[in-house]
C-alpha positions as protocol buffer text, in pm:
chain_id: "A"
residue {
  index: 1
  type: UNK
  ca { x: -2269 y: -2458 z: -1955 }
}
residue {
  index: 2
  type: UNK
  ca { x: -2043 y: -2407 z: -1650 }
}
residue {
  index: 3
  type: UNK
  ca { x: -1761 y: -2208 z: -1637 }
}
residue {
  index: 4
  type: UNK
  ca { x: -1419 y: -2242 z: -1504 }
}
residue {
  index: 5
  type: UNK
  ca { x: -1147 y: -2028 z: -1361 }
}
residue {
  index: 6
  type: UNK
  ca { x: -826 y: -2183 z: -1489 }
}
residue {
  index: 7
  type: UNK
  ca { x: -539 y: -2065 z: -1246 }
}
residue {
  index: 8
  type: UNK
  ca { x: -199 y: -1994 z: -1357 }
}
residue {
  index: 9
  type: UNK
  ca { x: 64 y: -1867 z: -1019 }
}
residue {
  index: 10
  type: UNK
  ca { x: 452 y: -1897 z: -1047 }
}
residue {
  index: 11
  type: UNK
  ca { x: 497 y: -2264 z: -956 }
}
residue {
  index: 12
  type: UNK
  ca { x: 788 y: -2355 z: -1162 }
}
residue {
  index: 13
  type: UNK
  ca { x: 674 y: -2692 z: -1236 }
}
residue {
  index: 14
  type: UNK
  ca { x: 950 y: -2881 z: -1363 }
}
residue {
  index: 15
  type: UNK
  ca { x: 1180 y: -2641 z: -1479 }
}
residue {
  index: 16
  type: UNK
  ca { x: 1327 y: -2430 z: -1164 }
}
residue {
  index: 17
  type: UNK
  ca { x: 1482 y: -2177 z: -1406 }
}
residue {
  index: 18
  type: UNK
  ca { x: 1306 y: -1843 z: -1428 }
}
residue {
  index: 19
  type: UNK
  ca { x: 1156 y: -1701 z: -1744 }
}
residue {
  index: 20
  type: UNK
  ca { x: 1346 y: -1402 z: -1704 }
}
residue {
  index: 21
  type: UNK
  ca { x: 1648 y: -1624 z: -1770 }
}
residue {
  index: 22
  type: UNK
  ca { x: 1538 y: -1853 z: -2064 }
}
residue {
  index: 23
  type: UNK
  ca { x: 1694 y: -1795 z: -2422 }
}
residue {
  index: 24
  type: UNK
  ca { x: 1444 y: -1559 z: -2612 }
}
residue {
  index: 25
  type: UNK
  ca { x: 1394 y: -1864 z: -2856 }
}
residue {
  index: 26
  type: UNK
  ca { x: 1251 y: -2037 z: -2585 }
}
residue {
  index: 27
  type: UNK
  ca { x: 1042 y: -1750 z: -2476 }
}
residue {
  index: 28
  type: UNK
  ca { x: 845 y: -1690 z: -2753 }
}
residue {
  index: 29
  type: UNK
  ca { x: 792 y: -2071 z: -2821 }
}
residue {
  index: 30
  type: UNK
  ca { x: 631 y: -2072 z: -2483 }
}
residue {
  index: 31
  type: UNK
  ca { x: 435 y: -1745 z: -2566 }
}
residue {
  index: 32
  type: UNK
  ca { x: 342 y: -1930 z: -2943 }
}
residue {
  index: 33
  type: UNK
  ca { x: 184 y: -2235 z: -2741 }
}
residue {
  index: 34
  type: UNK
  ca { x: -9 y: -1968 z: -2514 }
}
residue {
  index: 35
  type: UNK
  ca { x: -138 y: -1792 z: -2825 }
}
residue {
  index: 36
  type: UNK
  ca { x: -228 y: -2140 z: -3056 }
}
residue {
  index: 37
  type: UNK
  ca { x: -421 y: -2233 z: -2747 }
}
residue {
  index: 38
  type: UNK
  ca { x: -601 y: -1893 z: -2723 }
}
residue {
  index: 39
  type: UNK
  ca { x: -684 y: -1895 z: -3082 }
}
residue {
  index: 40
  type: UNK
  ca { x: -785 y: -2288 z: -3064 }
}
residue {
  index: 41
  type: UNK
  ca { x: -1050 y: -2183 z: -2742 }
}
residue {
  index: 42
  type: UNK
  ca { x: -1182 y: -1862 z: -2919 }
}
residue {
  index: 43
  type: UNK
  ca { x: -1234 y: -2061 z: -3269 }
}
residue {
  index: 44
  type: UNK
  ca { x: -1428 y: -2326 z: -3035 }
}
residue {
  index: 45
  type: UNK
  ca { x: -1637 y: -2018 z: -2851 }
}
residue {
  index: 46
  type: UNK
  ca { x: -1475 y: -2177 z: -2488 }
}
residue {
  index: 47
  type: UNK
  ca { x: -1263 y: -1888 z: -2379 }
}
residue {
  index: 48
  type: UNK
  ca { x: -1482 y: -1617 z: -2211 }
}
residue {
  index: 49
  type: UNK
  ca { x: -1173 y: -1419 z: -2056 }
}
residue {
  index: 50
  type: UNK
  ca { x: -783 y: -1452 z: -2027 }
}
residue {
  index: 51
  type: UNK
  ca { x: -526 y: -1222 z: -1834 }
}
residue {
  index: 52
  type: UNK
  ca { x: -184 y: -1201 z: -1800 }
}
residue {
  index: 53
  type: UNK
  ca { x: -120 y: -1039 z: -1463 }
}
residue {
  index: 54
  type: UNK
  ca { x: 137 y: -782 z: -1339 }
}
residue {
  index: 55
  type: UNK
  ca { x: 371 y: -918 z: -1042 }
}
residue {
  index: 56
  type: UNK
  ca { x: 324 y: -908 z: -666 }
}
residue {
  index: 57
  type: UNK
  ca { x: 534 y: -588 z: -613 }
}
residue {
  index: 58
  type: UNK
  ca { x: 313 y: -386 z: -798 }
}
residue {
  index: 59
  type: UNK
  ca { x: -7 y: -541 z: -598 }
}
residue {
  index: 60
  type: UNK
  ca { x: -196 y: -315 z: -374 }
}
residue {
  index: 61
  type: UNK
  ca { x: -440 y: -428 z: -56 }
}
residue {
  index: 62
  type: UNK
  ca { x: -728 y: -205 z: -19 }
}
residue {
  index: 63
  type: UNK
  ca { x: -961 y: -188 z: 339 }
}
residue {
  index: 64
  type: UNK
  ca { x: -1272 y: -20 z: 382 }
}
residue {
  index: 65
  type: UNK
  ca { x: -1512 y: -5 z: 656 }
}
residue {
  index: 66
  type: UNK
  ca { x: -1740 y: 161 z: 481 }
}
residue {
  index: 67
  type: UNK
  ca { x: -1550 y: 483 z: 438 }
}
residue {
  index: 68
  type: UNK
  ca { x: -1232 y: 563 z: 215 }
}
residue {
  index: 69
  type: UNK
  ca { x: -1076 y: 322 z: 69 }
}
residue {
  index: 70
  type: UNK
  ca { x: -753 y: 231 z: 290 }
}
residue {
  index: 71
  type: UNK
  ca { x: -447 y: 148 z: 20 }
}
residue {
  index: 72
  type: UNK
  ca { x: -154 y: -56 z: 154 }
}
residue {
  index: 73
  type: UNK
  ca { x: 131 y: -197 z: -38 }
}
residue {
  index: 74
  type: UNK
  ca { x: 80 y: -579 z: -49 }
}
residue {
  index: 75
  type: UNK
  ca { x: -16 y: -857 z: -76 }
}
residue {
  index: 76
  type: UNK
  ca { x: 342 y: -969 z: -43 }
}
residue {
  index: 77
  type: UNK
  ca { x: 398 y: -1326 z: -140 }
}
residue {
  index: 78
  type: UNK
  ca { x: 537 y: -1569 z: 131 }
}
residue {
  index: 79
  type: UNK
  ca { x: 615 y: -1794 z: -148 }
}
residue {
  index: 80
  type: UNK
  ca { x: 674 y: -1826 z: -515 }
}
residue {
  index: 81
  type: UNK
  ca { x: 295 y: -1920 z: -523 }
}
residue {
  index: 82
  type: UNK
  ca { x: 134 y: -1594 z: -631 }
}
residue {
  index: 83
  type: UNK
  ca { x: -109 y: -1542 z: -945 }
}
residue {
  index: 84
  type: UNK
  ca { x: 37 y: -1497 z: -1226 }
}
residue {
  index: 85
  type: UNK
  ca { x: -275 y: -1515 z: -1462 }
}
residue {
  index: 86
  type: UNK
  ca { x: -589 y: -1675 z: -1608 }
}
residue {
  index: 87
  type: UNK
  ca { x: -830 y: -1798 z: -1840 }
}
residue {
  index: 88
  type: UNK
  ca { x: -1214 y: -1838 z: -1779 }
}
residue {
  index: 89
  type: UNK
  ca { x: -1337 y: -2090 z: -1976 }
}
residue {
  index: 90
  type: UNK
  ca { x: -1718 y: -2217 z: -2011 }
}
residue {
  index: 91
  type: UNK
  ca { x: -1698 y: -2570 z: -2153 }
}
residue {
  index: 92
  type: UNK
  ca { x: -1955 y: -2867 z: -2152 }
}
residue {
  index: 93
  type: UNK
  ca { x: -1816 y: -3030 z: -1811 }
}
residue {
  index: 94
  type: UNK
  ca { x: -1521 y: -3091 z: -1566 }
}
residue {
  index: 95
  type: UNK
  ca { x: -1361 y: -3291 z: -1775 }
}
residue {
  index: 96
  type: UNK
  ca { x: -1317 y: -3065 z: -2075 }
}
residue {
  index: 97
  type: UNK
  ca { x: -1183 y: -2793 z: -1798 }
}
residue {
  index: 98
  type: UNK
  ca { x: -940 y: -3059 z: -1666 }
}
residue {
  index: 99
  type: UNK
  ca { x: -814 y: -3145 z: -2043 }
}
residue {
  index: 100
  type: UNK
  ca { x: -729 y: -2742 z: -2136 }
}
residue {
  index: 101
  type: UNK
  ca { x: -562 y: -2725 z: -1811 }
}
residue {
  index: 102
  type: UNK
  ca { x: -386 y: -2993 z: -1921 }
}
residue {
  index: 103
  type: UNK
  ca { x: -208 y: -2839 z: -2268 }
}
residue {
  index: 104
  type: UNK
  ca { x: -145 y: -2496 z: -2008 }
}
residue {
  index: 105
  type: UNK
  ca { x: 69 y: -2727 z: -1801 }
}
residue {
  index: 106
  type: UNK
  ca { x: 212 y: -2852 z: -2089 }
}
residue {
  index: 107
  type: UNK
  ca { x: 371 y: -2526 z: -2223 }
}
residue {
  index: 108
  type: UNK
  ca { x: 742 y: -2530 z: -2351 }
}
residue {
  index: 109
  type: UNK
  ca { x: 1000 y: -2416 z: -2124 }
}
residue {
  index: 110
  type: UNK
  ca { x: 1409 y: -2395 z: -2199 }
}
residue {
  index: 111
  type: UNK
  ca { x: 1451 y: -2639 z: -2508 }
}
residue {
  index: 112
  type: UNK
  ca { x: 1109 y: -2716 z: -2510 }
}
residue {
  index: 113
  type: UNK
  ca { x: 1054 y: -2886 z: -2198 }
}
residue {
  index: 114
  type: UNK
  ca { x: 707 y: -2900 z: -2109 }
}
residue {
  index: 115
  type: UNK
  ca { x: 651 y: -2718 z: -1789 }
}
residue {
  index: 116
  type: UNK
  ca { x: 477 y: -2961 z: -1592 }
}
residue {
  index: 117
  type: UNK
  ca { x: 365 y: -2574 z: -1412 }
}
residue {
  index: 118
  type: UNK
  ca { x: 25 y: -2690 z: -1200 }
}
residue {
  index: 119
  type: UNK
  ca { x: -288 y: -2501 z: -1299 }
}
residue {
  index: 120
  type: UNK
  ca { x: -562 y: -2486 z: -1043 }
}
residue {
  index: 121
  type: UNK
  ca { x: -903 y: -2516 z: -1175 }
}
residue {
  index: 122
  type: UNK
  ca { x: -1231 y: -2399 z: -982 }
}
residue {
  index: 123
  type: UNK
  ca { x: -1560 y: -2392 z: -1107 }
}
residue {
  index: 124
  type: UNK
  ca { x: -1753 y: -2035 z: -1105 }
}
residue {
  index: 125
  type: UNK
  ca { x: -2069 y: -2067 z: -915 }
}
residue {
  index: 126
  type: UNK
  ca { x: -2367 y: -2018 z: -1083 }
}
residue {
  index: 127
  type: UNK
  ca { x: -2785 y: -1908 z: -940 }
}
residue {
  index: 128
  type: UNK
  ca { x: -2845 y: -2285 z: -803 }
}
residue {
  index: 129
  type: UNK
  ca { x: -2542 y: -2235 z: -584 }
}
residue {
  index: 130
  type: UNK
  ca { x: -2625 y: -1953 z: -452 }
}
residue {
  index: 131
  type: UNK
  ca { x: -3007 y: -2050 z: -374 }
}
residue {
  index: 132
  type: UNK
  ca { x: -2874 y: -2420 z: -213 }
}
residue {
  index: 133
  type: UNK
  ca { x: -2673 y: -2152 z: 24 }
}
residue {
  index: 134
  type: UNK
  ca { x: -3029 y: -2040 z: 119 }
}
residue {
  index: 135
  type: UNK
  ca { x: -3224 y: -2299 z: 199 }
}
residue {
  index: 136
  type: UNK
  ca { x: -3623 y: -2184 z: 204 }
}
residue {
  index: 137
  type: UNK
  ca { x: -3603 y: -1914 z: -24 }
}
């Protein structure tokens, strides 16, 4: 079955107010939905991985040209559109993907709002990609 990356970054979605400013209440209904959906894709064996990440200012860039590793501070976002987390889910097709990306935009903000928040979802290449790359072999 394929597997896809489901992308969570800091898009606010339809609510413009910050977590970090949302009545508790409302933070741990949003962190309830999060966790009934976890539970929901491991019961259903769909949810390889899933990460919370930390934020950008803790992000390091690392170079190499073979030699040391080169550590810089970065990457620094431009934006509000950096990645915030993940889940890796292998599912039947696109269209299951598409419908559990569909209940993470959905997650409660203030007063149970959904979020509207837009999840990018990319499908993991597999061995046939990776030999179509190489035509011949």
């Amino acid at each position: 079955m394929p597997r896809y990356l489901l992308i969570v970054d800091h898009r606010p979605g339809a609510v413009q107010t910050p977590m970090d400013e949302w009545h508790p209440d409302d933070v741990q209904a949003h962190m309830n939905y999060y966790g009934a959906l976890r539970q929901e894709l491991l019961d259903s064996g769909e949810l390889v991985d899933q990460h919370a990440l930390t934020g950008p200012e803790h992000a390091k860039e690392v170079t190499s040209d073979g030699g040391p590793p080169v550590v810089t501070d970065g990457v620094f976002p431009e934006s509000k559109e950096f990645l915030a987390g993940f889940q890796l889910v292998e599912v039947a097709d696109e269209r299951r993907a598409f419908e559990i990306a569909a209940r993470m935009s959905a997650v409660p903000g203030p007063g149970g709002v959904p979020l509207q928040q837009p999840i990018g979802v990319r499908r993991v290449m597999d061995a046939a990609d990776f030999e179509r790359m190489q035509p011949g072999l």
